[in-house]
PDB file of C-alpha atoms in Angstrom:
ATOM      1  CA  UNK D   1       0.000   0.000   0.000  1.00 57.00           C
ATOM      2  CA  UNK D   2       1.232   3.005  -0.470  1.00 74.00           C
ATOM      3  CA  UNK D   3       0.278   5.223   2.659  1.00 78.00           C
ATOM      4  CA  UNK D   4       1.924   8.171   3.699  1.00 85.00           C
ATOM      5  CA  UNK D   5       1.259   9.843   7.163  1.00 91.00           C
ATOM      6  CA  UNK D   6       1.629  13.501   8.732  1.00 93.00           C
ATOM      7  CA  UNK D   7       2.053  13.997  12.388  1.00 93.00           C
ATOM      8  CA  UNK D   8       1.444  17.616  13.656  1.00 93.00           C
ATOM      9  CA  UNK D   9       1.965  18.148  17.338  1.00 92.00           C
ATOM     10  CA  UNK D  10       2.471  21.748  18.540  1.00 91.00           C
ATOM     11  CA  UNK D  11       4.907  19.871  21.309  1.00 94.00           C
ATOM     12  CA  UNK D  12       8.824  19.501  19.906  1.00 96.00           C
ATOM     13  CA  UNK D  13       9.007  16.527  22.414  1.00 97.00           C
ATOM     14  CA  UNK D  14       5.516  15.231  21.450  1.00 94.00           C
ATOM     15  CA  UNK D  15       7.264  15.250  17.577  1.00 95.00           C
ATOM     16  CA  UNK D  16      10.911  13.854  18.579  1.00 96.00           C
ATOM     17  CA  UNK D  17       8.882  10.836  20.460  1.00 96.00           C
ATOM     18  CA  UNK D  18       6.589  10.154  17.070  1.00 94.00           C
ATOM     19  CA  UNK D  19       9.858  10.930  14.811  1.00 94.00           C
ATOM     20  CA  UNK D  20      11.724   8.298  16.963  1.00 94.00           C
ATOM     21  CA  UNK D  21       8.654   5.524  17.429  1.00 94.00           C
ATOM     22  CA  UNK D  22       8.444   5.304  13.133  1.00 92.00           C
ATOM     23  CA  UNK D  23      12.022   5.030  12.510  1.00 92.00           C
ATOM     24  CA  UNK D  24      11.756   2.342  15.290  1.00 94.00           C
ATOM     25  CA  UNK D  25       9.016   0.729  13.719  1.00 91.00           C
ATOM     26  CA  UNK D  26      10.395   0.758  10.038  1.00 88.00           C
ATOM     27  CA  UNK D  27       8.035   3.860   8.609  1.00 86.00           C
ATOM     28  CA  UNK D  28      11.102   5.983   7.958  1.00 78.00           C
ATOM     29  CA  UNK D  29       9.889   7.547   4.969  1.00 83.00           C
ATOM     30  CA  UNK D  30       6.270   6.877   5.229  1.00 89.00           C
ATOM     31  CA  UNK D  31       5.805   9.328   8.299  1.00 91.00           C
ATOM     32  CA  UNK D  32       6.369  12.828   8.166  1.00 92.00           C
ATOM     33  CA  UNK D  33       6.076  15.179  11.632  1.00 94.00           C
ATOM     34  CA  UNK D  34       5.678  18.754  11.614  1.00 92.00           C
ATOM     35  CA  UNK D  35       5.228  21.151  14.898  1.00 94.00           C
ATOM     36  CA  UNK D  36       2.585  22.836  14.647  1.00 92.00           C
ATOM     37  CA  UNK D  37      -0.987  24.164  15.388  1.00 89.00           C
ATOM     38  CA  UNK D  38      -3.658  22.338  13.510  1.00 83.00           C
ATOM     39  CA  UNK D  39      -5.528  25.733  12.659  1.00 86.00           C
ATOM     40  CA  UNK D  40      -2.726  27.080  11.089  1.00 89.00           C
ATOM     41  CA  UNK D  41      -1.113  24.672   8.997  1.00 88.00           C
ATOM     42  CA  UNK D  42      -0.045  25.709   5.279  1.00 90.00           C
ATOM     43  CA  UNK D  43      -1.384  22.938   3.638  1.00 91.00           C
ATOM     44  CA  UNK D  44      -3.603  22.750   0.533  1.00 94.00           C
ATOM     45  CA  UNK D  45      -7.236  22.174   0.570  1.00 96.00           C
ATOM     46  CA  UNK D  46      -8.161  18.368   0.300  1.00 96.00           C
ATOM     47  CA  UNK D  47      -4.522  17.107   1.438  1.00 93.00           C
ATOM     48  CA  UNK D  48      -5.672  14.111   3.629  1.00 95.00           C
ATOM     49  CA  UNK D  49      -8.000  11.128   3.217  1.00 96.00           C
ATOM     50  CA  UNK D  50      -8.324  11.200   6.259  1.00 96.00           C
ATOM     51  CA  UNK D  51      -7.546  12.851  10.021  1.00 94.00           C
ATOM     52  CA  UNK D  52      -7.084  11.275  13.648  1.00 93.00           C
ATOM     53  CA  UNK D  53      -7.348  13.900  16.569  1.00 89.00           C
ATOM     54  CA  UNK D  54      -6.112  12.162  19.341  1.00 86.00           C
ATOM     55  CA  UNK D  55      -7.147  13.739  22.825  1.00 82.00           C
ATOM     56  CA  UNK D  56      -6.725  17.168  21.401  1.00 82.00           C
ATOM     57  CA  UNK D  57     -10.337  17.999  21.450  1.00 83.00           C
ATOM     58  CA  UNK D  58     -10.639  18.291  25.529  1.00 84.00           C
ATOM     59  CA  UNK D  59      -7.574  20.716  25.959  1.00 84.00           C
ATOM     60  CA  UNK D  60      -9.557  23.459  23.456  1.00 88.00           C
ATOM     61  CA  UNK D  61     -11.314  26.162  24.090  1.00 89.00           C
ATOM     62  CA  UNK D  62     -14.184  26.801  22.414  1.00 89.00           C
ATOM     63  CA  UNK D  63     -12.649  29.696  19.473  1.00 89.00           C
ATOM     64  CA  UNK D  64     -10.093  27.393  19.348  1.00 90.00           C
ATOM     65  CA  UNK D  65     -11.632  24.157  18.668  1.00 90.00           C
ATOM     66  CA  UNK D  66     -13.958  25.994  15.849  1.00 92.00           C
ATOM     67  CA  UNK D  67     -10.752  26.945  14.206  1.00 92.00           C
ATOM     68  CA  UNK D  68      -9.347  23.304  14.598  1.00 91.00           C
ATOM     69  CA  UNK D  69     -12.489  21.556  13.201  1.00 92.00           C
ATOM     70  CA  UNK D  70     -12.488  24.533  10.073  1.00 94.00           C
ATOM     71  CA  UNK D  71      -8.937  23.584   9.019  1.00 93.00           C
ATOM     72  CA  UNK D  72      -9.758  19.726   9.430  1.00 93.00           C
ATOM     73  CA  UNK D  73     -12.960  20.335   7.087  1.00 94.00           C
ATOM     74  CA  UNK D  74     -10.779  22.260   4.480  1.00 95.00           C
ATOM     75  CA  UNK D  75      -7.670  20.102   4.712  1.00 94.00           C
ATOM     76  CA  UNK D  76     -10.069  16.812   4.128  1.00 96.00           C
ATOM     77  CA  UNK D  77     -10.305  15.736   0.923  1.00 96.00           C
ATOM     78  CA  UNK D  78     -14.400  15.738   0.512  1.00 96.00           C
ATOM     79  CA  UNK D  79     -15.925  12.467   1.146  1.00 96.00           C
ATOM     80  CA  UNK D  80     -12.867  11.926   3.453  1.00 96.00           C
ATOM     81  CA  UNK D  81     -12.518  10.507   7.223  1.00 96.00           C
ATOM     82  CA  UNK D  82     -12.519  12.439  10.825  1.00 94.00           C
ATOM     83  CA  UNK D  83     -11.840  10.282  14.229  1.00 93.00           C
ATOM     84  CA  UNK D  84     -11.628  12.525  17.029  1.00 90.00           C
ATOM     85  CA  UNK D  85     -11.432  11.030  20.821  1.00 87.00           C
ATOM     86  CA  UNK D  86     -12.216  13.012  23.573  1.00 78.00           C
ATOM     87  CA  UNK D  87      -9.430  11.677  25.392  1.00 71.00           C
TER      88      UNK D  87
END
């Protein structure tokens, strides 16, 4: 298969711990992590298939979160995937 993945964390040890877990795990080349906030990411409209927010959703206040879950909708490919836990 030919999946690619993209890791943003706005924590540099969050991304070193990701970064070190793929090349651990033999995805060197298949993972890419960026730091970063999810609303502000320079990415083109309909980049992903498909998003994962892991227990991000709790720590955001409300402007915040409606600027998260704007970005997600434009950076989603239409027709694509959202999982979000709540923690």
């Amino acid at each position: 298969l030919g999946i690619e993945a993209t890791g943003i964390d706005s924590s540099p040890a969050a991304i070193a711990h990701a970064a070190r877990r793929a090349q651990d795990e033999g995805l060197a080349g298949k993972a890419v992590f960026r730091q970063g906030l999810a609303q502000d990411l320079d990415l083109p409209d309909g980049h992903f298939d498909a998003v994962v927010c892991w227990g991000l959703v709790h720590y955001l206040d409300p402007a915040a979160r409606d600027a998260v879950f704007a970005a997600i909708r434009r950076l989603v490919r239409p027709g694509g995937l959202l999982i979000a836990t709540l923690r």
